[in-house]
Amino acid sequence: MTEAEPALVREEISGDVLVLSIDNPPANDLSPPVRAALLRGLTGAGAGRAVVIRAEGRNFSATTALDCASDESARPTLGELCAAVDRHPQAVVMALNGLVIGAAAELALAAHVRVASPLTRLAFADVGLGLVPGAGTTQRLPRLVGTIEAIALLLRGRPATATEALEIGLVDRVVDSALEAAAVAQGAAMPGPRPTALRHDRQSDPQTHAAAIAAARAEALRGVLPAPKRIIDCVEASLYLPFEAGLAMEAVAREDLAATPEAQGLMAVARAERHAARLPAAVAKVRPREITHLGLSGGAPQFATLALMALGQGMRVSWFDADAARLDRAQDWIAARQDEEIRLRRLTPLQRDADRSRLFPLVDAASLASARLVIHAQADADFARLAARGPSVPQLVLGGAEGALGLALSPSARSCELAVPPDAPPGPVAATVLLLRRLGLSPVLVNGLPVVGRRVSGAGRAALARLLALGVPRDSIAAALDEFGQATPALADPDPAPVAARAMPRPEILRRWLAAMANEGLRLLDAGVARCPSDIDWLMVAGHGMPRWRGGPMYQASLRGLLVLRADLQHWRDDDPLWAPHPLIDHLIAEGLSLSDLNRAELNGAD
C-alpha cells in the first residue's frame, strides 16, 4: 500500500454499515490502487457489517477498456474485486450516480443491490472496442435482467437511463434525493447477501430464450466484427454452464478478441477520437459562455445543415444571403427535413413550429451584428466588417481564409475541421469548439486551412481514378473496396480509355489506395496542417466513411511499417506522381521514428 492509496477511497461508518467512497478525480477511474483500496475495505468490514460503495463527483465512474488497457491484469484485477463483492458475507449496496460505464457497470453487477439517482446512466461499452466485457459481466447481467435484455444491452453499447434500468431489473431502486442515505438504509435493512452469481429468477426457462438468441446470432453473423458473436455465445452459456465455467469462457473470449485486428483497429480509433478532442492548454482553460444565437452570412450547401442542427438545439439562427431565391430554397430544404423528422416521430409539430420561429432570414448583413458567432461563406466585405469589431464575437470562414478561423464540415456531418491561426486568442476558439460540440460535431483542430479530410480522401479517389486509367476494371476496384468495408466513390470514365484491361489483385488495389492517402497525410503533417497522424485517421473514419475498425489510413500505414510503405510507393511511382514517396518518409526512417512516435510527440507537446 502506498501513501497515496488511502485518499482514493474513504472509509466511514454509518450505523452498522461501512461506506466506501471512491474519490479519484476527474473520472473516478477504477485503477489498480482504487481496486486495492476497495478490496481492503471489504475485507476489513468483516462478516458482520453491510457495505455501501459510492463515488464522489457528478459521475460514479466512466472507466473503459481504453483506460484500463495497460493495467487490466494488475492485481487485484477487476474480476477479483467483483468476486469479493459477490461473495461478501453481508449485503453490498452500490449507490450509483451519473455515468456508470465499463468497469463501474461491471462492478455494479457484482453488488447485491443497486440504488440509483434519476440521472444515472449505465453502459457496457466494450463491444465498441471489439471486446467481450470482462469481470463476469456476460454471466451476471443475464442473471439480473434476463438473456434477451442482456444481449441487447451488451450489443448496443449505449447507456441505459435510470428509468430503463429499473424497468428491466438492472437497478433495484431509483431515489430522487439523499442517495447515500437511501443506500445505507437499504444495506442496514437487508438480512444478508444476495449474490448475483446464485440468481436465476430471470432465466427460469432457457427454451423461451432460444428463439431470441438464434435471431441475435443470425444478425451478428451478418456483420464483419467477431465481438457480437462471442458476446452472444457467452451470454447463452450463462443458461447452461456453472457460473465459474461461464467466467472461464468469457475470459478466453476476451483474450482472443483483444488479439484480433478488428479490436486493435477499434482501440486505435478510440484513442484517435480522444486525442482529437484535446485542446491546447490555453484554450482548455477558458470557460466560454454558451452561444445561443448563430449567424450565417452568404450561401453554401452546408449552411442549411448547420441551421437545422442549431435549431434542433434550441438556438436562434439569423441568416443573410444576398441571393434571396437561394435563401428561400434553403428554407424549403429545412422545412422538408423537419417534416420528415415528424413522419419518423423524431420531432413533434409543436417542436417544428418552435424551431421555425427561431429562424430569421435577413435582408441586410448588418443585422448579423446581434449574433454571438457568425459563419461566413467566404471572406468578403461583410466578414471584414464584422471581424473588425474584435474577437469577442467569433467570425468563421467556411473553407478557411488566411488569418481567420476556418471551418470545414465532413461529408458525414459528424466531424469537422477547425483551422486556428497561430495568433488566435483562446477565447473565440474555446467558444467555437463549445458550439460545434453542441451541434453534435466532433471538431478537429488544424493549422492553416481546413483541408485535411478533403485532401486525404481526394488522394484516395485520385488513386482509384488512376487505376481505372491503367485498365483495372471498375468491378475489381468496387469489389476490393467492398471487402475493406468502404463505399466506392463516383469515378468518371477515364479519357482516353485504357488500351487494355489490367488484372490487379484486390490486396494491391487496396494497398495503392491506402498508400496514396497515407502519402498525402504525410505531406499535410510535414506542412504542419495536420497536428498528428491520428487526427487524420479520426477525420477519415468520422467524416469520410472509412470503417471504424480499420483504424484509418495512417494507422493502416503504421501496421505495414514505413519501410514497406516507401518500397510500395517507389515501386508504383512511375504509374503516377501521386505515388511518389514524400520526403518525410525518408526522414522518419533515418531517425528511427514511426507514425506512432509522431502521435506520442504531439500528445506530450499538448500537455
XYZ file of C-alpha atoms in Angstrom:
607
model
C 0.000 0.000 0.000
C 1.349 3.428 -0.936
C 0.712 6.658 0.922
C -1.462 7.903 -1.956
C -3.895 4.978 -1.883
C -5.995 5.840 1.218
C -7.060 9.140 -0.351
C -8.565 7.321 -3.332
C -11.199 5.502 -1.237
C -12.518 6.922 2.042
C -13.986 4.658 4.729
C -16.760 5.852 7.040
C -19.080 4.052 9.434
C -22.778 4.918 9.268
C -24.605 2.941 11.939
C -23.826 -0.688 11.202
C -22.893 -0.006 7.568
C -19.427 0.660 6.145
C -19.466 3.327 3.416
C -16.623 3.174 0.870
C -16.408 6.411 -1.139
C -14.330 6.442 -4.333
C -12.590 9.784 -4.818
C -10.286 9.520 -7.831
C -10.905 12.627 -9.976
C -11.511 13.543 -12.670
C -13.177 10.339 -13.905
C -13.064 8.123 -10.783
C -11.110 5.523 -12.740
C -11.149 2.078 -11.127
C -7.357 1.916 -11.278
C -5.351 -0.816 -9.504
C -4.859 1.379 -6.379
C -8.606 2.080 -6.228
C -9.401 -1.604 -6.667
C -6.904 -2.466 -3.917
C -8.405 0.101 -1.546
C -11.937 -1.194 -2.174
C -10.803 -4.762 -1.586
C -9.127 -3.775 1.695
C -12.309 -2.031 2.772
C -14.420 -5.094 2.025
C -12.004 -7.363 3.839
C -11.865 -5.042 6.833
C -15.652 -4.845 7.064
C -15.706 -8.385 8.367
C -18.619 -10.781 8.428
C -20.990 -8.624 10.426
C -21.182 -5.358 8.506
C -23.012 -4.415 5.310
C -21.128 -2.245 2.809
C -22.161 0.666 0.584
C -19.923 1.608 -2.354
C -20.407 5.124 -3.698
C -18.389 7.767 -5.550
C -17.708 11.470 -5.186
C -18.481 13.860 -8.014
C -21.131 14.049 -10.717
C -20.305 10.623 -12.170
C -19.738 7.327 -10.420
C -17.041 6.234 -12.890
C -16.550 6.181 -16.649
C -13.604 3.793 -16.942
C -13.473 1.953 -20.283
C -11.202 -0.774 -21.594
C -9.255 2.002 -23.291
C -8.389 3.443 -19.876
C -7.547 0.050 -18.376
C -5.566 -1.401 -21.284
C -2.208 -1.030 -19.535
C -3.274 -2.216 -16.073
C -6.148 -4.627 -16.691
C -4.114 -7.572 -15.371
C -2.698 -5.700 -12.347
C -3.728 -7.229 -9.018
C -6.313 -7.098 -7.775
C -7.987 -7.430 -11.133
C -11.497 -6.140 -11.631
C -12.652 -9.755 -11.758
C -11.101 -10.451 -8.362
C -12.748 -7.367 -6.888
C -16.128 -8.359 -8.351
C -15.757 -11.856 -6.905
C -15.013 -10.384 -3.468
C -18.107 -8.175 -3.690
C -20.295 -11.045 -4.876
C -19.091 -13.329 -2.055
C -19.161 -10.780 0.773
C -20.956 -12.346 3.769
C -23.183 -9.285 4.268
C -25.099 -7.124 1.829
C -23.131 -4.924 -0.572
C -25.105 -1.981 -1.980
C -23.963 0.210 -4.872
C -25.076 3.853 -4.775
C -24.953 4.876 -8.440
C -24.978 8.396 -9.833
C -24.245 9.971 -13.205
C -22.251 7.930 -15.686
C -21.605 4.312 -14.731
C -19.642 2.974 -17.672
C -17.418 -0.002 -18.353
C -15.613 -1.261 -15.257
C -18.008 0.576 -12.927
C -21.041 -1.056 -14.539
C -19.320 -4.433 -14.284
C -18.640 -3.848 -10.584
C -22.262 -2.805 -10.046
C -23.445 -6.180 -11.337
C -21.498 -7.949 -8.588
C -23.231 -5.967 -5.829
C -26.268 -7.438 -4.104
C -28.414 -4.314 -4.551
C -28.131 -1.276 -6.815
C -29.683 2.049 -5.797
C -29.508 4.833 -8.399
C -30.206 8.529 -8.763
C -32.562 9.623 -11.593
C -29.651 10.911 -13.699
C -27.765 7.610 -13.626
C -26.792 6.125 -16.989
C -25.233 2.661 -17.216
C -23.380 1.308 -20.232
C -21.305 -1.706 -21.179
C -19.208 -0.196 -23.939
C -16.630 -2.891 -24.668
C -18.372 -4.051 -27.843
C -17.397 -0.689 -29.345
C -13.770 -1.651 -28.767
C -14.203 -5.085 -30.299
C -14.210 -6.896 -26.956
C -16.383 -9.074 -24.768
C -16.819 -7.312 -21.412
C -14.898 -8.902 -18.570
C -15.110 -9.479 -14.829
C -18.135 -11.772 -15.204
C -20.425 -9.313 -16.983
C -21.735 -11.845 -19.505
C -22.641 -14.193 -16.650
C -24.055 -11.759 -14.077
C -26.019 -9.444 -16.367
C -28.361 -12.133 -17.790
C -28.960 -13.411 -14.261
C -30.224 -9.941 -13.343
C -32.137 -8.811 -16.435
C -32.645 -11.969 -18.480
C -30.839 -13.274 -21.527
C -32.664 -11.178 -24.129
C -32.182 -7.847 -22.338
C -28.564 -8.718 -21.563
C -27.752 -9.301 -25.217
C -29.449 -6.033 -26.177
C -27.515 -4.050 -23.553
C -24.162 -5.574 -24.441
C -24.533 -5.277 -28.213
C -25.877 -1.736 -28.412
C -23.231 -0.270 -26.093
C -25.258 2.876 -25.446
C -26.211 3.944 -21.911
C -29.434 2.814 -20.259
C -31.217 5.517 -18.284
C -32.155 5.003 -14.645
C -35.787 4.500 -15.666
C -34.861 1.876 -18.268
C -32.523 0.150 -15.830
C -35.264 -0.035 -13.200
C -37.780 -1.459 -15.669
C -35.526 -4.357 -16.685
C -34.082 -5.076 -13.239
C -30.605 -3.670 -13.777
C -31.101 -1.436 -10.723
C -33.362 -2.168 -7.762
C -34.378 1.358 -6.728
C -34.266 4.908 -8.066
C -34.319 7.637 -5.420
C -34.823 11.335 -6.102
C -32.582 12.580 -3.291
C -30.328 11.516 -0.413
C -28.790 8.700 -2.448
C -26.183 7.747 0.137
C -28.711 7.686 2.973
C -31.058 5.500 0.918
C -28.242 3.080 0.123
C -27.174 2.911 3.780
C -30.763 2.245 4.867
C -31.062 -0.458 2.213
C -27.885 -2.154 3.420
C -28.944 -1.988 7.070
C -32.367 -3.477 6.286
C -31.100 -6.479 4.354
C -30.865 -9.707 6.389
C -27.898 -10.928 4.383
C -26.231 -11.045 0.975
C -27.957 -11.736 -2.326
C -25.130 -12.904 -4.639
C -25.800 -12.255 -8.293
C -23.933 -15.431 -9.217
C -26.610 -17.525 -7.490
C -29.621 -15.808 -9.037
C -31.622 -17.459 -11.823
C -35.059 -15.861 -11.482
C -34.765 -14.174 -14.922
C -33.533 -17.392 -16.571
C -36.082 -19.908 -15.319
C -36.871 -21.393 -18.744
C -33.930 -21.448 -21.183
C -36.151 -22.666 -24.016
C -38.093 -19.396 -24.050
C -34.861 -17.563 -24.878
C -33.738 -19.882 -27.679
C -35.543 -18.068 -30.497
C -34.303 -14.650 -29.399
C -30.737 -15.934 -29.106
C -30.959 -17.503 -32.553
C -32.242 -14.240 -34.042
C -29.484 -12.233 -32.367
C -26.859 -14.694 -33.563
C -28.171 -14.574 -37.132
C -27.972 -10.768 -37.061
C -24.435 -10.876 -35.645
C -23.307 -13.330 -38.307
C -24.290 -10.812 -40.981
C -21.737 -8.380 -39.571
C -17.981 -8.452 -40.019
C -16.956 -7.968 -36.390
C -16.363 -11.031 -34.202
C -17.177 -9.464 -30.807
C -21.006 -9.566 -31.087
C -20.900 -13.270 -31.918
C -18.691 -14.073 -28.929
C -20.833 -11.935 -26.610
C -23.935 -13.898 -27.612
C -22.091 -17.186 -27.072
C -21.039 -16.135 -23.568
C -24.491 -14.890 -22.581
C -26.065 -18.087 -23.880
C -23.579 -20.066 -21.791
C -24.978 -18.429 -18.646
C -28.125 -20.501 -19.210
C -26.363 -23.845 -19.234
C -22.915 -23.659 -17.638
C -21.974 -23.309 -13.979
C -21.014 -19.748 -13.084
C -17.276 -20.428 -12.836
C -17.255 -22.210 -16.204
C -19.014 -19.221 -17.738
C -16.359 -16.913 -16.275
C -13.626 -19.016 -17.848
C -15.372 -18.938 -21.230
C -15.725 -15.147 -21.019
C -12.041 -14.705 -20.127
C -10.918 -16.795 -23.099
C -13.224 -14.881 -25.451
C -11.907 -11.527 -24.213
C -8.287 -12.607 -24.615
C -8.958 -13.977 -28.102
C -10.720 -10.822 -29.246
C -8.066 -8.472 -27.865
C -5.606 -10.019 -30.320
C -7.829 -9.544 -33.388
C -7.120 -6.823 -35.962
C -10.694 -5.611 -35.533
C -10.262 -4.879 -31.823
C -6.862 -3.316 -32.347
C -8.251 -1.044 -35.063
C -11.208 -0.028 -32.896
C -8.897 0.720 -29.977
C -6.693 2.832 -32.240
C -9.674 4.871 -33.442
C -10.949 5.315 -29.887
C -7.544 6.705 -28.935
C -7.580 8.926 -32.023
C -11.046 10.243 -31.145
C -9.942 11.042 -27.611
C -6.703 12.629 -28.836
C -8.531 14.784 -31.396
C -10.789 16.158 -28.653
C -7.826 17.501 -26.682
C -7.388 21.260 -26.801
C -4.269 23.386 -26.355
C -3.770 24.257 -22.692
C -4.616 27.946 -23.171
C -7.907 27.062 -24.895
C -8.819 24.319 -22.428
C -8.577 26.779 -19.533
C -11.239 29.081 -20.997
C -14.826 28.666 -19.798
C -16.801 30.375 -22.574
C -20.425 31.358 -22.315
C -22.801 29.193 -24.292
C -23.674 30.634 -27.681
C -27.428 30.846 -28.226
C -27.538 32.962 -31.407
C -25.806 31.763 -34.593
C -25.331 33.969 -37.628
C -24.860 32.731 -41.201
C -23.627 35.031 -43.961
C -23.882 34.059 -47.608
C -24.926 30.907 -49.377
C -23.318 27.494 -49.007
C -24.823 23.992 -49.171
C -23.586 23.257 -45.642
C -25.401 26.265 -44.164
C -28.804 24.595 -44.284
C -27.383 21.622 -42.383
C -25.787 23.906 -39.790
C -29.014 25.877 -39.399
C -31.030 22.699 -38.888
C -28.542 21.478 -36.260
C -28.645 24.794 -34.412
C -32.436 25.000 -34.449
C -32.600 21.473 -33.069
C -30.505 22.648 -30.131
C -32.882 25.493 -29.347
C -30.675 28.202 -30.832
C -31.695 31.319 -32.694
C -30.382 31.428 -36.278
C -30.062 34.644 -38.308
C -29.194 34.086 -41.967
C -28.278 36.707 -44.531
C -27.884 35.815 -48.190
C -27.897 38.426 -50.947
C -29.424 35.765 -53.208
C -32.997 35.735 -51.879
C -34.066 32.829 -54.093
C -31.208 30.686 -52.793
C -32.162 31.514 -49.211
C -35.779 30.553 -49.955
C -34.625 27.191 -51.339
C -32.551 26.580 -48.220
C -35.557 27.286 -46.001
C -37.658 24.890 -48.084
C -34.981 22.204 -47.602
C -35.010 22.763 -43.833
C -38.812 22.540 -43.768
C -38.740 19.292 -45.745
C -36.203 17.764 -43.343
C -38.318 18.788 -40.367
C -41.431 17.277 -41.910
C -39.522 14.044 -42.494
C -38.473 14.026 -38.821
C -42.137 14.382 -37.875
C -43.038 11.455 -40.126
C -40.370 9.365 -38.376
C -41.705 10.518 -34.976
C -38.393 12.104 -34.026
C -39.950 15.576 -33.925
C -43.392 16.865 -32.998
C -45.285 19.546 -34.943
C -45.034 21.765 -31.859
C -41.242 21.399 -31.797
C -41.060 22.094 -35.534
C -43.056 25.283 -35.160
C -40.860 26.403 -32.266
C -37.738 25.737 -34.335
C -39.095 27.667 -37.318
C -39.921 30.626 -35.087
C -36.210 30.931 -34.262
C -35.021 31.069 -37.893
C -34.671 34.646 -39.136
C -33.904 35.271 -42.830
C -32.267 38.694 -43.178
C -32.240 41.273 -45.952
C -29.279 43.198 -44.548
C -25.926 41.781 -43.417
C -25.723 44.497 -40.767
C -28.451 42.646 -38.862
C -25.931 39.886 -38.104
C -24.360 42.190 -35.526
C -26.543 40.703 -32.779
C -25.337 37.132 -33.395
C -22.796 35.726 -30.942
C -20.926 33.704 -33.595
C -21.040 34.153 -37.368
C -20.049 31.702 -40.078
C -19.308 33.268 -43.479
C -19.476 31.513 -46.836
C -16.405 33.492 -47.890
C -14.009 36.141 -46.592
C -15.876 39.053 -48.177
C -16.548 42.637 -47.129
C -19.214 41.549 -44.641
C -16.688 39.257 -42.973
C -14.096 42.044 -42.795
C -16.608 44.484 -41.324
C -17.815 42.089 -38.610
C -14.308 40.809 -37.852
C -13.190 44.405 -37.265
C -15.431 44.502 -34.191
C -12.829 42.422 -32.350
C -12.538 38.835 -31.103
C -15.480 38.892 -28.682
C -17.764 37.524 -31.431
C -16.025 34.683 -33.315
C -16.095 35.029 -37.108
C -15.511 31.822 -39.083
C -14.962 31.365 -42.804
C -16.271 28.206 -44.420
C -13.318 26.599 -46.151
C -10.903 28.899 -44.341
C -9.065 32.116 -45.118
C -5.668 33.486 -44.208
C -5.573 34.722 -40.621
C -9.156 33.661 -39.873
C -10.822 30.818 -38.043
C -11.758 28.342 -40.761
C -14.416 25.636 -40.779
C -14.930 22.587 -42.981
C -17.760 20.119 -42.414
C -17.134 16.492 -43.276
C -19.454 14.736 -45.746
C -20.967 12.756 -42.873
C -21.772 15.963 -40.921
C -20.437 14.178 -37.831
C -16.989 15.741 -37.705
C -15.435 18.983 -38.836
C -12.095 20.731 -39.098
C -11.463 23.975 -37.266
C -8.467 25.880 -38.626
C -6.880 28.049 -35.948
C -4.398 30.824 -36.859
C -1.235 30.920 -34.711
C -2.189 34.254 -33.157
C -5.856 33.426 -32.495
C -6.935 34.370 -28.941
C -8.037 31.308 -26.949
C -11.477 32.725 -26.083
C -13.045 32.623 -29.571
C -11.508 29.198 -30.207
C -12.992 27.799 -26.993
C -16.400 29.343 -27.763
C -16.364 27.887 -31.273
C -15.410 24.408 -30.059
C -18.207 24.536 -27.487
C -20.726 25.491 -30.176
C -19.586 22.813 -32.618
C -19.808 20.124 -29.961
C -23.274 21.342 -29.017
C -24.286 20.877 -32.653
C -23.189 17.236 -32.423
C -19.965 17.711 -34.374
C -16.538 16.396 -33.434
C -14.152 19.293 -34.168
C -10.519 18.560 -35.035
C -8.102 21.467 -34.770
C -5.818 22.034 -37.769
C -3.410 24.751 -38.868
C -3.641 26.923 -41.969
C -6.687 25.867 -43.961
C -9.229 23.140 -43.021
C -8.355 20.857 -45.922
C -7.097 17.650 -44.288
C -10.088 15.395 -44.906
C -10.705 16.757 -48.398
C -7.102 16.307 -49.497
C -6.585 12.849 -47.994
C -9.862 11.460 -49.336
C -9.129 13.232 -52.632
C -5.786 11.440 -52.877
C -7.606 8.144 -52.426
C -10.096 8.996 -55.179
C -7.254 10.105 -57.451
C -5.515 6.772 -56.903
C -8.666 4.865 -57.826
C -9.178 7.042 -60.912
C -5.606 6.355 -61.956
C -6.153 2.614 -61.548
C -9.140 2.905 -63.883
C -6.952 4.732 -66.393
C -4.358 1.959 -66.115
C -7.005 -0.550 -67.147
C -8.044 -2.011 -63.810
C -11.719 -2.999 -64.190
C -14.220 -0.900 -62.288
C -15.760 -4.064 -60.833
C -12.395 -5.118 -59.401
C -11.980 -1.762 -57.673
C -15.510 -1.900 -56.274
C -15.007 -5.468 -55.034
C -11.756 -4.554 -53.279
C -13.296 -1.549 -51.527
C -16.376 -3.555 -50.586
C -14.150 -6.188 -48.996
C -12.479 -3.425 -46.995
C -15.879 -2.049 -45.950
C -15.607 1.198 -47.905
C -18.199 2.595 -50.299
C -16.913 3.102 -53.833
C -16.813 6.799 -54.786
C -18.189 8.057 -58.068
C -15.409 7.801 -60.651
C -15.598 9.230 -64.150
C -14.693 7.050 -67.097
C -11.026 7.614 -67.970
C -10.268 9.733 -71.014
C -8.612 8.400 -73.029
C -9.898 4.927 -72.305
C -7.244 2.337 -71.400
C -5.907 0.308 -74.310
C -6.326 -2.996 -72.488
C -7.662 -4.327 -69.215
C -5.113 -4.845 -66.455
C -5.662 -7.542 -63.890
C -4.788 -6.457 -60.373
C -5.334 -8.438 -57.166
C -7.675 -6.890 -54.613
C -4.936 -6.561 -51.953
C -2.817 -4.473 -54.335
C -5.772 -2.233 -55.199
C -6.283 -1.583 -51.501
C -2.577 -1.035 -50.852
C -2.354 1.542 -53.640
C -5.467 3.353 -52.419
C -4.326 3.399 -48.794
C -0.751 4.326 -49.683
C -1.891 7.349 -51.690
C -3.895 8.609 -48.717
C -1.076 7.960 -46.252
C 1.376 9.745 -48.561
C -0.900 12.793 -48.690
C -1.305 12.612 -44.931
C 2.471 12.745 -44.547
C 2.534 15.797 -46.812
C -0.005 17.532 -44.563
C 1.962 16.565 -41.460
C 5.184 17.908 -42.940
C 3.454 21.193 -43.798
C 2.115 21.463 -40.254
C -1.520 21.476 -41.367
C -2.410 18.263 -39.517
C -1.310 18.019 -35.893
C -0.627 14.279 -35.873
C -1.392 11.060 -37.822
C -4.237 10.031 -35.527
C -6.125 13.281 -36.270
C -6.087 12.291 -39.940
C -7.371 8.829 -39.072
C -10.207 10.234 -36.967
C -11.288 12.621 -39.714
C -11.349 9.810 -42.270
C -13.327 7.485 -40.000
C -15.762 10.013 -38.534
C -16.216 12.115 -41.632
C -15.323 10.255 -44.808
C -16.801 6.797 -44.418
C -13.757 4.681 -43.589
C -14.805 1.689 -41.435
C -14.077 2.377 -37.797
C -12.486 -0.999 -37.202
C -9.963 -0.390 -39.997
C -8.384 2.388 -37.948
C -7.771 4.925 -40.727
C -5.152 5.275 -43.493
C -2.297 6.385 -41.221
C -2.999 3.508 -38.836
C -3.011 1.092 -41.764
C 0.337 2.519 -42.895
C 1.763 2.099 -39.400
C 0.703 -1.558 -39.368
C 2.700 -2.259 -42.512
C 5.578 -0.018 -41.474
C 7.253 2.947 -43.147
C 9.864 0.776 -44.858
C 7.134 -1.210 -46.609
C 5.190 1.967 -47.444
C 8.277 3.523 -49.019
C 9.065 0.375 -51.010
C 5.492 0.198 -52.324
C 5.452 3.858 -53.320
C 8.817 3.592 -55.055
C 7.518 0.589 -56.986
C 4.384 2.447 -58.140
C 5.718 5.969 -58.643
C 6.179 5.505 -62.389
C 2.420 4.924 -62.717
C 1.596 8.381 -61.335
C 3.319 11.132 -59.300
C 0.712 10.726 -56.547
C 2.645 7.595 -55.530
C 5.984 9.416 -55.324
C 7.145 8.952 -51.704
C 7.053 12.137 -49.667
C 10.496 13.048 -48.230
C 9.135 12.872 -44.679
C 9.132 9.080 -45.013
C 12.899 9.057 -45.575
C 13.405 11.428 -42.651
C 11.359 9.322 -40.246
C 13.113 6.117 -41.291
C 16.533 7.750 -40.930
C 15.638 8.971 -37.434
C 14.196 5.611 -36.411
C 10.760 7.143 -35.877
C 7.308 5.741 -36.585
C 3.888 7.292 -37.093
C 3.053 6.232 -33.537
C 6.030 8.280 -32.359
C 4.527 11.342 -34.062
C 1.253 10.746 -32.208
C 3.048 10.469 -28.880
C 5.151 13.564 -29.563
C 2.073 15.694 -30.309
C 0.227 14.296 -27.294
C 3.124 15.130 -24.977
C 3.519 18.553 -26.580
C -0.161 19.334 -25.987
C 0.368 18.849 -22.282
